[in-house]
mmCIF file of C-alpha atoms and ligand atoms in Angstrom:
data_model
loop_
_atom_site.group_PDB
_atom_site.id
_atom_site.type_symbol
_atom_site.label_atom_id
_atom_site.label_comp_id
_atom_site.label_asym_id
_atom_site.label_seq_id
_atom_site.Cartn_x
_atom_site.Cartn_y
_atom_site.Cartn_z
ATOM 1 C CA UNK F 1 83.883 95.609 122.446
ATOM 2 C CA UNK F 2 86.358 94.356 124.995
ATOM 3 C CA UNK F 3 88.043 90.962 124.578
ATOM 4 C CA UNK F 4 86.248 90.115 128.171
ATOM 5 C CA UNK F 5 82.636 91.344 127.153
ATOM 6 C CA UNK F 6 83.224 89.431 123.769
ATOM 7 C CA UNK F 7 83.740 86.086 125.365
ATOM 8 C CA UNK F 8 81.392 86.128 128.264
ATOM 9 C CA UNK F 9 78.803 87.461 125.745
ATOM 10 C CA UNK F 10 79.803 84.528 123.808
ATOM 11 C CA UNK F 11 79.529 82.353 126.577
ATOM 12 C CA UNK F 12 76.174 84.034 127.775
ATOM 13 C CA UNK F 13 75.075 82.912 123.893
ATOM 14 C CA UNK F 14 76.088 79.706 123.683
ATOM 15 C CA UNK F 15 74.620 78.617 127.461
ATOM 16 C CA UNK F 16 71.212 80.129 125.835
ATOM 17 C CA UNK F 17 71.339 78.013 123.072
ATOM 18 C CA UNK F 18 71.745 75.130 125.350
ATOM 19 C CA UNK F 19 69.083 76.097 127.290
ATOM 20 C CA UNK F 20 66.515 76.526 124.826
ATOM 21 C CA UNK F 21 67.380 72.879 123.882
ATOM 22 C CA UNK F 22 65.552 71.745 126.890
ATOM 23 C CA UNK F 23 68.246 69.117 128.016
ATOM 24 C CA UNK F 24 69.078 68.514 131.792
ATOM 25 C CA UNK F 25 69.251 71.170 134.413
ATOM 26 C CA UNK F 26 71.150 74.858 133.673
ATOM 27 C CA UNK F 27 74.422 73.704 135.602
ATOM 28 C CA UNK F 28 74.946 70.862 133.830
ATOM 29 C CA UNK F 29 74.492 72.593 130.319
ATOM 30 C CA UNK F 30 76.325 75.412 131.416
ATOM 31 C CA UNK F 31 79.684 73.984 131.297
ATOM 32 C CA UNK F 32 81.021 73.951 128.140
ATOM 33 C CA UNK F 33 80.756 71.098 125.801
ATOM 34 C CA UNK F 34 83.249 69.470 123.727
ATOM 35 C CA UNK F 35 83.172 70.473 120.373
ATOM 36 C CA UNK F 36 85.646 67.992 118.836
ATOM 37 C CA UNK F 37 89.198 68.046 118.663
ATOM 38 C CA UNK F 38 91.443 70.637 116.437
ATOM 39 C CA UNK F 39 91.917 68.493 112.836
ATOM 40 C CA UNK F 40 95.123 68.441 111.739
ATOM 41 C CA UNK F 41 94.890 67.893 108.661
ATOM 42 C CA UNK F 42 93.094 71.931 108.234
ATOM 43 C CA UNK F 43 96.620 73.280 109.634
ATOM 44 C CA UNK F 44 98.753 75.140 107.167
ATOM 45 C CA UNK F 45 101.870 73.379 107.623
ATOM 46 C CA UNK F 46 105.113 75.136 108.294
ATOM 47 C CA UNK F 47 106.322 75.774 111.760
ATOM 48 C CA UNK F 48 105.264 77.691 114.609
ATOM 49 C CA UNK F 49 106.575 78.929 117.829
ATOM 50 C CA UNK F 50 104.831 80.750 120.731
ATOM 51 C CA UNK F 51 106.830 82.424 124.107
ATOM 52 C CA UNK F 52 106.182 84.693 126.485
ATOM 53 C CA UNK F 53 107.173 88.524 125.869
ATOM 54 C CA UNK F 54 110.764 88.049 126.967
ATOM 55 C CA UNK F 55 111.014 85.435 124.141
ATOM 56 C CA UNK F 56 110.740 86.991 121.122
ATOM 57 C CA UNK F 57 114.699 85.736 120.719
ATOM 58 C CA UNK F 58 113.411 82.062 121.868
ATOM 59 C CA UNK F 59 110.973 81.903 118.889
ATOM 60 C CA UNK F 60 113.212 83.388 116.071
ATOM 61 C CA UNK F 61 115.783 80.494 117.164
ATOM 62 C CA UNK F 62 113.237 78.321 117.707
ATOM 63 C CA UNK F 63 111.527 79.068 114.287
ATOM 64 C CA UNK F 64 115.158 78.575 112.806
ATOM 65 C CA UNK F 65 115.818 75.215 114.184
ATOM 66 C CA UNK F 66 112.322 74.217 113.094
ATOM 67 C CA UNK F 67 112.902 74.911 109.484
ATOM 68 C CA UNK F 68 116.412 73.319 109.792
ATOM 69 C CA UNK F 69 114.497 70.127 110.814
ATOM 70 C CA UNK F 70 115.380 70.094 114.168
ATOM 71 C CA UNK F 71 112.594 68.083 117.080
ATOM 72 C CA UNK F 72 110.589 70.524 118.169
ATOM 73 C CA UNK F 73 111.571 70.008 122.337
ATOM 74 C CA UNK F 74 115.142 70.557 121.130
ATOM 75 C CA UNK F 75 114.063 73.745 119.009
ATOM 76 C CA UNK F 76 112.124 75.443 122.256
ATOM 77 C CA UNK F 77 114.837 74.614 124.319
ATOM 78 C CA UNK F 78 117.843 76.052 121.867
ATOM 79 C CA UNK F 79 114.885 78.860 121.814
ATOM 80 C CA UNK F 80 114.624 79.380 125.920
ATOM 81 C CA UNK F 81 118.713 78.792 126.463
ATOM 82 C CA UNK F 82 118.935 82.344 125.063
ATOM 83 C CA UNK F 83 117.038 83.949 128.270
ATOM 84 C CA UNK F 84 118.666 81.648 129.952
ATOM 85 C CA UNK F 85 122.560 82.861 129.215
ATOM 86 C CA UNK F 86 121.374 86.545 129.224
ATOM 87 C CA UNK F 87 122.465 88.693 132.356
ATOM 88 C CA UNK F 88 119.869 91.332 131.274
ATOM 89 C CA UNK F 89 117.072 88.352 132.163
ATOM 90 C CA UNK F 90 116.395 89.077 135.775
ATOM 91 C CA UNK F 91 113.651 86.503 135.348
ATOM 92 C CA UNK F 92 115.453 83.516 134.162
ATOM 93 C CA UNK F 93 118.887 81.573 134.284
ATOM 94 C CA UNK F 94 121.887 83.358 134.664
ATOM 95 C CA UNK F 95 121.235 87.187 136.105
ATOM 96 C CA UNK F 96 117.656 85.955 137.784
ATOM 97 C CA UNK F 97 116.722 87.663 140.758
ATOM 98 C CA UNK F 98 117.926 85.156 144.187
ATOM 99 C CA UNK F 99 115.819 84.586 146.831
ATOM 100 C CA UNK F 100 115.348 85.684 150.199
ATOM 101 C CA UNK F 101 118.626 84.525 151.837
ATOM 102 C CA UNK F 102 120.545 86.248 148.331
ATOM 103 C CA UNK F 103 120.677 82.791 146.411
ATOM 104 C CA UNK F 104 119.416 82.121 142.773
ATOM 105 C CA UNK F 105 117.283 78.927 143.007
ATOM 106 C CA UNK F 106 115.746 77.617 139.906
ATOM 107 C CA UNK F 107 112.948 76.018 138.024
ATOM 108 C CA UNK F 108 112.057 74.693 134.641
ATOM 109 C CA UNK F 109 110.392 71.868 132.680
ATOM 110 C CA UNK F 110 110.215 70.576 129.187
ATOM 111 C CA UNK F 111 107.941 68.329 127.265
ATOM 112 C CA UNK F 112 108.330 66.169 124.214
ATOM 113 C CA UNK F 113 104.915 66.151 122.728
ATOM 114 C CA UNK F 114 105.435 62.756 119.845
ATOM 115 C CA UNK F 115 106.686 60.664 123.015
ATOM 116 C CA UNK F 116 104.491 62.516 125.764
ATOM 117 C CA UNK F 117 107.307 62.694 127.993
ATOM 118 C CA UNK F 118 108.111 65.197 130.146
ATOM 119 C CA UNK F 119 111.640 65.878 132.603
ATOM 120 C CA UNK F 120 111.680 68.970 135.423
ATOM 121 C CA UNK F 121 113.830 70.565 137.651
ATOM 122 C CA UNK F 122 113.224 72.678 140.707
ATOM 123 C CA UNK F 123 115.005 74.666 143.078
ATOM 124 C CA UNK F 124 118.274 74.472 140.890
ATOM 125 C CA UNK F 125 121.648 76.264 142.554
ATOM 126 C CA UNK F 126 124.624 77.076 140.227
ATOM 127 C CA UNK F 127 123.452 75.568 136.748
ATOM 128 C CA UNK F 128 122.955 78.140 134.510
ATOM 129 C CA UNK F 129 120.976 76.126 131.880
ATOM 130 C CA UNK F 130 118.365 74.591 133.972
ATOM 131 C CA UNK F 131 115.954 73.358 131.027
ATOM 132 C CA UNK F 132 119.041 70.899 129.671
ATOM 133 C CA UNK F 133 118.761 69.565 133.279
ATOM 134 C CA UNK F 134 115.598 68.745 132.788
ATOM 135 C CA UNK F 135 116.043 67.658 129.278
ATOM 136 C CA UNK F 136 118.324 65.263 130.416
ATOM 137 C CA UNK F 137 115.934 64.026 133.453
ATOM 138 C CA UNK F 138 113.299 63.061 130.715
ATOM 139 C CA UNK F 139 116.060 61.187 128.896
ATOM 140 C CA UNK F 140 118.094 59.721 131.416
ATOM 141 C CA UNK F 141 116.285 58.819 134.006
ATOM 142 C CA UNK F 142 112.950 57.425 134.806
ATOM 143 C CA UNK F 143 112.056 60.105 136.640
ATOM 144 C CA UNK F 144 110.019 63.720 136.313
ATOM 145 C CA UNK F 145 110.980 66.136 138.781
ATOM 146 C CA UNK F 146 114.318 66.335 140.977
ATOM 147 C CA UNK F 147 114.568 69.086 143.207
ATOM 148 C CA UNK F 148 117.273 70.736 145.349
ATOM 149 C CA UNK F 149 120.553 69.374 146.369
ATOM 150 C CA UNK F 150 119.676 66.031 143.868
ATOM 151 C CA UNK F 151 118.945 67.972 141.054
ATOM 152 C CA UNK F 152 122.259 69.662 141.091
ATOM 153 C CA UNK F 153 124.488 66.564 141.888
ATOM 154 C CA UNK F 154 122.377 64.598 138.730
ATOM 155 C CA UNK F 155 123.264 67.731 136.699
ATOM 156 C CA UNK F 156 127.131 67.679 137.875
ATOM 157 C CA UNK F 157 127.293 64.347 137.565
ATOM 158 C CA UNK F 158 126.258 64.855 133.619
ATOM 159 C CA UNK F 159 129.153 66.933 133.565
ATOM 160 C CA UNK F 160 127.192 70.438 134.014
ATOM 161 C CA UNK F 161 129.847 73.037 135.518
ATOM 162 C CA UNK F 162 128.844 75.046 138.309
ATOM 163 C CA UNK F 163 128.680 79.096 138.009
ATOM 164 C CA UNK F 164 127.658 81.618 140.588
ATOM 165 C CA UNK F 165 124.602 82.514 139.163
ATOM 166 C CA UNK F 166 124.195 86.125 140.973
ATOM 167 C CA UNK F 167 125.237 89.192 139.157
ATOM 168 C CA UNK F 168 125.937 92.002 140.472
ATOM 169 C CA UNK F 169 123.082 93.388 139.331
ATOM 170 C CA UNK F 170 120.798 91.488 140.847
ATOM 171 C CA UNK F 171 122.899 91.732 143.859
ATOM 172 C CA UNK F 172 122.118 94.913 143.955
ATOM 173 C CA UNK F 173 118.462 94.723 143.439
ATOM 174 C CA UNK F 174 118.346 92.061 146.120
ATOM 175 C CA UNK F 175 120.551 94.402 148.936
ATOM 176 C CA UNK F 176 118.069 97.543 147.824
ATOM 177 C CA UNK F 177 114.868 94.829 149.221
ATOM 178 C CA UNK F 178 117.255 93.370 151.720
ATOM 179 C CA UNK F 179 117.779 97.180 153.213
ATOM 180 C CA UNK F 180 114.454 98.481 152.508
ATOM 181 C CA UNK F 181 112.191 96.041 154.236
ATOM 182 C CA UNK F 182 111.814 96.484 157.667
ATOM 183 C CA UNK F 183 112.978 99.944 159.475
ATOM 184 C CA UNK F 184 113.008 97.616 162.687
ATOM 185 C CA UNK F 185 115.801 95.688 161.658
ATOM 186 C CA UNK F 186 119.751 96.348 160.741
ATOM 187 C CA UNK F 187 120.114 97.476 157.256
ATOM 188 C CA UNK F 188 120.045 100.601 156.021
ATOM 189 C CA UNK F 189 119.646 101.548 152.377
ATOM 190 C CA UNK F 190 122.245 104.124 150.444
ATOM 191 C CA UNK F 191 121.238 107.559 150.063
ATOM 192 C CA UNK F 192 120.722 107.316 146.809
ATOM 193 C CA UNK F 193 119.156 104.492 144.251
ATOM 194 C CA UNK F 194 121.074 103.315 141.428
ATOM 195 C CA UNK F 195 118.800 103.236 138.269
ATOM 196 C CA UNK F 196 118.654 100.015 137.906
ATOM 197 C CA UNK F 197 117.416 98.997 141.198
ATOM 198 C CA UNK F 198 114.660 101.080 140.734
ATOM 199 C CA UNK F 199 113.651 99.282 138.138
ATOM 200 C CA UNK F 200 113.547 95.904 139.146
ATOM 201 C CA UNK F 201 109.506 96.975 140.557
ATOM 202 C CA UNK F 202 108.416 96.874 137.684
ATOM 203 C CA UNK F 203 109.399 93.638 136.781
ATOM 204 C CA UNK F 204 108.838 89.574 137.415
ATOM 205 C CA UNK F 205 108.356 86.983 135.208
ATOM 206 C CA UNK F 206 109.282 83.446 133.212
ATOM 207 C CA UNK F 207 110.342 82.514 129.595
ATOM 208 C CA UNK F 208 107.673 79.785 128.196
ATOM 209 C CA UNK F 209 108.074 78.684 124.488
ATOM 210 C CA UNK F 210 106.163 76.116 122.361
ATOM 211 C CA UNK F 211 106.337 75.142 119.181
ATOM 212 C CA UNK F 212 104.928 73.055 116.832
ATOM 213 C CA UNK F 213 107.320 71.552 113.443
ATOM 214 C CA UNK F 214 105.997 71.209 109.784
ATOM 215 C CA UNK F 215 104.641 67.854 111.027
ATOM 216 C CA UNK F 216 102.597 68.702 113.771
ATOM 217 C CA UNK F 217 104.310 67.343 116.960
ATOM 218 C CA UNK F 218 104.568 69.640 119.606
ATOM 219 C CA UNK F 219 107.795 70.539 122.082
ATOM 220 C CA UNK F 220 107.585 73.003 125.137
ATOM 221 C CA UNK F 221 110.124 74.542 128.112
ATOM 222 C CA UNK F 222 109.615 76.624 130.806
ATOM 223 C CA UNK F 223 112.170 78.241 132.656
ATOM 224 C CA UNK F 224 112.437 80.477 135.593
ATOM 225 C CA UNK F 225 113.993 82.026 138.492
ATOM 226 C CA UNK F 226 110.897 82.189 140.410
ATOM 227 C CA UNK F 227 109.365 84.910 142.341
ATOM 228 C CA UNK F 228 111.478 87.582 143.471
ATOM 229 C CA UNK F 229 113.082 87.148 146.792
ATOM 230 C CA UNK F 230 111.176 84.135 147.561
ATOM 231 C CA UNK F 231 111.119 81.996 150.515
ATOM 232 C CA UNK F 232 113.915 79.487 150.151
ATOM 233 C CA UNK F 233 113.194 76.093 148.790
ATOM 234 C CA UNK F 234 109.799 77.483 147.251
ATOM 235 C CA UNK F 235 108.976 75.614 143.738
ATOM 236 C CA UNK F 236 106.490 77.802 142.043
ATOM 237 C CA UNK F 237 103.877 76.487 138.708
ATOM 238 C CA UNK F 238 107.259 76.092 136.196
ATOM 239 C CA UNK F 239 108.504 73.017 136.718
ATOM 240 C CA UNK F 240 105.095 71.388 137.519
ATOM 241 C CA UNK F 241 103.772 69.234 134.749
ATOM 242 C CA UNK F 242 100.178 70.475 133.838
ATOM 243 C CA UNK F 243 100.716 74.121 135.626
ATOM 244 C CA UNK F 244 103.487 75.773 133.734
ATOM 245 C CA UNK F 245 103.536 73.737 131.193
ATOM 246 C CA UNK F 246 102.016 70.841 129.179
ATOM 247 C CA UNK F 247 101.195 69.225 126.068
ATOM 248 C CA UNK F 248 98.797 66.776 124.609
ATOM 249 C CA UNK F 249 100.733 66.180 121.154
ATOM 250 C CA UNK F 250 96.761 65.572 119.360
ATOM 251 C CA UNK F 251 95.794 68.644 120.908
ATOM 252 C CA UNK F 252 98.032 71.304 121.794
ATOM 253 C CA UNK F 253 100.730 72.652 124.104
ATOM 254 C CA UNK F 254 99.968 75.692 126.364
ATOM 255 C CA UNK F 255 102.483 77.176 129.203
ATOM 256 C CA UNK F 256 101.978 80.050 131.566
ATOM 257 C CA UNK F 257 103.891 82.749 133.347
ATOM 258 C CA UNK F 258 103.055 84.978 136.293
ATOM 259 C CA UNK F 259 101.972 84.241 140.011
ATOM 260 C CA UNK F 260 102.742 80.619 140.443
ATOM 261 C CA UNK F 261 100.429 79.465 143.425
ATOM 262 C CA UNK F 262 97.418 80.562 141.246
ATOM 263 C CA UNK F 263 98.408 78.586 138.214
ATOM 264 C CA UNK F 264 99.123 75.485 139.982
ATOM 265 C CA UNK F 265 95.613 75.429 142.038
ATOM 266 C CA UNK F 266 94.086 75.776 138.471
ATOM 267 C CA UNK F 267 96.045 73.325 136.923
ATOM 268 C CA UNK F 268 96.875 76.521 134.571
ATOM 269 C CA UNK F 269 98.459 74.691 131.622
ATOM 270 C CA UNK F 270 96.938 71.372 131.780
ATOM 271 C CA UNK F 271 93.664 73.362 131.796
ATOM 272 C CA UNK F 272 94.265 75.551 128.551
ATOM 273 C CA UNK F 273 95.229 71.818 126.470
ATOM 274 C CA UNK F 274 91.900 70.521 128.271
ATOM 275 C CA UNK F 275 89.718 73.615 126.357
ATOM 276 C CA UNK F 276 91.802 73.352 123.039
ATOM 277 C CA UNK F 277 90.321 69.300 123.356
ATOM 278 C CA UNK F 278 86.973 70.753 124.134
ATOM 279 C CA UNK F 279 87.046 72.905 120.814
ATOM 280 C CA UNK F 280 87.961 76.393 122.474
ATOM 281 C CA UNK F 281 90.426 78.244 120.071
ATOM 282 C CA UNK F 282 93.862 79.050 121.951
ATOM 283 C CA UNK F 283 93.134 82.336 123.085
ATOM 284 C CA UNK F 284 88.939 81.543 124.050
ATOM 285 C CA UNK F 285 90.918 78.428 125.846
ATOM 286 C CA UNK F 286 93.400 80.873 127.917
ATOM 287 C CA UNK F 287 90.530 83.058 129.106
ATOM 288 C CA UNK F 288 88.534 80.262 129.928
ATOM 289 C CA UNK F 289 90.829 79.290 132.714
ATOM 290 C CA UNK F 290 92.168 82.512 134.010
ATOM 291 C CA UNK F 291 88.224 82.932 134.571
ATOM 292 C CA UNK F 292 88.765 80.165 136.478
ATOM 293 C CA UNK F 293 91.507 81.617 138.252
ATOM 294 C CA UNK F 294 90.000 84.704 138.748
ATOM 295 C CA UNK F 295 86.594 82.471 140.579
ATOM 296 C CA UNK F 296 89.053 80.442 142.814
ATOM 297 C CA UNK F 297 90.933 83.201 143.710
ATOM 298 C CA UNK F 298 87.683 84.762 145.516
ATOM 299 C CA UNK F 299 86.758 81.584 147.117
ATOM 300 C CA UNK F 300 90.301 81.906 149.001
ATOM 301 C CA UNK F 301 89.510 85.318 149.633
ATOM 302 C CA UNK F 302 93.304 86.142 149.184
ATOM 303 C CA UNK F 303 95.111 88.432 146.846
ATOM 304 C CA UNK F 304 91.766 90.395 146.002
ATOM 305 C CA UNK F 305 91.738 93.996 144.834
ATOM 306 C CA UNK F 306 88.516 95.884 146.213
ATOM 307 C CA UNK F 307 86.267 95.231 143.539
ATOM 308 C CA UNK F 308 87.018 91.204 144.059
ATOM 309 C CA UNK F 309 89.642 90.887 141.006
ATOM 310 C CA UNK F 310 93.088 89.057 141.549
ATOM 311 C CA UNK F 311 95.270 91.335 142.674
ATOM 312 C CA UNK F 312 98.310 89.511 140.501
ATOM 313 C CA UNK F 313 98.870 88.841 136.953
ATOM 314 C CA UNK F 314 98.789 86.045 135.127
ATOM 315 C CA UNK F 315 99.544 85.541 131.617
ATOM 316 C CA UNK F 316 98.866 81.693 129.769
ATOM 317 C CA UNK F 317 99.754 80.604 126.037
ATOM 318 C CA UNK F 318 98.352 78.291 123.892
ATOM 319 C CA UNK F 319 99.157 76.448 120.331
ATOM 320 C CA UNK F 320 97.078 74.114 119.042
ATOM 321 C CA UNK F 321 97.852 71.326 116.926
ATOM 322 C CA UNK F 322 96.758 73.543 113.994
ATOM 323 C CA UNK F 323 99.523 76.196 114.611
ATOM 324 C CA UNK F 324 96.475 78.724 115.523
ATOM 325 C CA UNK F 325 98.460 80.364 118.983
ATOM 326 C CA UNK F 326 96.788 83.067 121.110
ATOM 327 C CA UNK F 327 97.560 84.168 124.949
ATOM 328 C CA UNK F 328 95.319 86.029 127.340
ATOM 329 C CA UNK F 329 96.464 87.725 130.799
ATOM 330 C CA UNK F 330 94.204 88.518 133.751
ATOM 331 C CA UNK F 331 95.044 91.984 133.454
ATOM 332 C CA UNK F 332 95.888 93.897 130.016
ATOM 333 C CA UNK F 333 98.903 95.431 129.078
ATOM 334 C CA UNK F 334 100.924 92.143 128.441
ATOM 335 C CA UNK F 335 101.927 90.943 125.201
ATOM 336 C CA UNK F 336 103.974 87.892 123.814
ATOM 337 C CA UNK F 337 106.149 86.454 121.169
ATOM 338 C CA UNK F 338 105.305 84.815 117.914
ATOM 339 C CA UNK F 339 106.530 83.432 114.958
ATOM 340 C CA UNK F 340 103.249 82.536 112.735
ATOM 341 C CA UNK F 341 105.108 80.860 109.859
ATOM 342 C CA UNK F 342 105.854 84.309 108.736
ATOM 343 C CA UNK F 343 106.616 87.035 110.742
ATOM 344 C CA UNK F 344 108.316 86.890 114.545
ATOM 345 C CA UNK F 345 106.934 89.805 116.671
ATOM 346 C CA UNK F 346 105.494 90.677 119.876
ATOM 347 C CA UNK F 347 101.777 91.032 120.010
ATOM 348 C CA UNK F 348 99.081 92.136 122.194
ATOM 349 C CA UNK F 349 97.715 89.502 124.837
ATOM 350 C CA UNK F 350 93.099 88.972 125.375
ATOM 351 C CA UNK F 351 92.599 89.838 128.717
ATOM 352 C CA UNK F 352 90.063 89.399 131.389
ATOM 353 C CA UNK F 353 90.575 93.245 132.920
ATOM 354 C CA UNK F 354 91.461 96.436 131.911
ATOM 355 C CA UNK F 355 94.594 97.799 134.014
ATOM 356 C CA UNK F 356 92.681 101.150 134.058
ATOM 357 C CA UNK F 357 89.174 99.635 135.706
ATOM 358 C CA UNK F 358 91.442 98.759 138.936
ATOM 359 C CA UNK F 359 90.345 100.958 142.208
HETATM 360 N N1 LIG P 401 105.548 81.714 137.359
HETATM 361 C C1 LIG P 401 106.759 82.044 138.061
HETATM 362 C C2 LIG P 401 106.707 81.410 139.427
HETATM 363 O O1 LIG P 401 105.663 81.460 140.061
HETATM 364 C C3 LIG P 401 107.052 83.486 138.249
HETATM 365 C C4 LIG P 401 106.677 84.448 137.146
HETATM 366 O O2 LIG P 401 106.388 84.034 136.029
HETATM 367 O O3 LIG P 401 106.647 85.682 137.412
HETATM 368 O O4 LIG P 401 107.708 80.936 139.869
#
């Protein structure tokens, strides 16, 4: 049985049940009901770390610092710094793909689940560690979110050094959609493709990590260089508190990758915790909301395939106060990173459709 037909057949069981109890009208029974929160004590101790596939490095540090002691914001950080640093990331940090005018502008967040604060950054030029930006807003300042022009003078002022954060690389990936956009306007593409600019298609994306420490407090980052060749000065669903990432520290932490706009009209992240409080394990809790995401998405009647379905992906992670983790994607075919207390390794994402049931 598919992931998809498991849950709504779940789902489809559990509203009968509440039906047959006789209590209040269908809607009102239909939505699910809260089941009591995840007990901590029933977790097996030891820690835990959860990213998105591009992570698998971010959890093994993570998981490291974890057993070494280290706070558990600190140890996703360390964990997402490594994406960050790494040219070969077109998604993230240094090496992330600019935006329309050629410039790499970007985003993260962090949360510190024992003190249930939070510190984010958006639209970040020239820093190449954006999540110690926002590290350092949660910490010194009393403040969230600083954006733009602010957010790099606060990080240069906290002695961050300024880097060109274009490689040539993504240069070059950015000149190939530069040339190949309109065959009205000036530029012309080469003759011939270099590999990787071919590539690039296939690509987009985010690092998200959370973890959870032998103790049971919670500490998440996202970081990101946004959608590809986006319009200047757009802030997609990473830096935003309760979209692309967030933690209840008696609950969970959850953090999501993938198109943005959607996330942040469904309070993606936020969302997933809410479930997890509800009873939902992390994976149920994940497809609960891109259901969600999937039903909003049709009601703006935008970025539908023809059979109704988003047309995007979008991929959320959850880890509940337990150390039970699980992620689901709209669309299968993604997979993520985790350490279990055991092994680190990349495994398959639930879904809500199967790639091959598009039109
Ligand atoms: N979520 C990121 C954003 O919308 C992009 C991605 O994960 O692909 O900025």
């Amino acid at each position: 049985m598919e992931r998809r037909d498991f849950f709504r057949r779940s789902a489809l069981a559990a509203l009968a049940l509440r039906l047959g109890s006789g209590n209040g009208p269908a809607q009102a029974q239909a939505a699910p009901e809260p089941e009591g929160r995840p007990d901590p004590g029933s977790r097996p101790g030891g820690p835990v770390a959860i990213a998105s596939s591009n992570g698998l490095v971010a959890t093994g540090r993570a998981a490291q610092l974890l057993e070494a002691g280290a706070d558990p914001l600190d140890a996703a950080i360390a964990g997402v710094n490594l994406l960050e640093e790494d040219p070969d990331d077109i998604t993230v940090g240094y090496g992330g793909i600019p935006n329309e005018d050629g410039v790499v502008q970007l985003d993260a967040s962090v949360m510190h689940g024992p003190t249930h604060r939070a510190g984010a950054v958006a639209a970040l030029e020239r820093i190449m560690y954006p999540s110690k930006v926002a590290k350092l807003v949660l910490e010194r300042t009393d403040r969230i979110l600083l954006v733009g022009e602010g957010a790099l003078r606060f990080a240069k002022a906290h002695g961050f050094e300024e880097k060109e954060l274009l490689t040539e690389r993504a240069r070059k990936i950015w000149m190939h959609w530069r040339e190949t956009r309109s065959e009205q306007d000036d530029w012309l593409p080469p003759a011939t493709l270099e590999p990787e600019v071919q590539e690039y298609l296939k690509n987009g994306g985010t690092v998200h990590c959370s973890v959870l420490d032998a103790k049971g407090d919670l500490g998440g980052c996202t970081s990101t260089s946004g959608l590809f060749f986006k319009i200047p000065g757009r802030v997609g669903d990473s830096p935003i508190i309760g979209a692309g990432l967030y933690i209840d520290n008696e609950i969970g932490s959850a953090g999501a990758t993938g198109r943005g706009e959607a996330v942040i009209a469904a309070c993606g992240a936020h969302s997933v915790v809410l479930e997890m409080g509800r009873g939902a394990a992390p994976e149920e809790a994940c497809l609960r909301v891109l259901e969600r995401i999937a039903a909003f998405t049709k009601r703006q009647g935008r970025h539908l395939d023809r059979a109704g379905r988003p047309d995007f992906n979008v991929v959320l992670y959850a880890l509940d106060k337990r150390g039970r983790a699980g992620s689901a994607a709209i669309w299968s075919g993604r997979r993520f990173a985790l350490f279990d207390g055991k092994e680190n390794r990349l495994r398959d994402c639930a879904y809500l459709y199967k790639k091959s049931e598009g039109p």
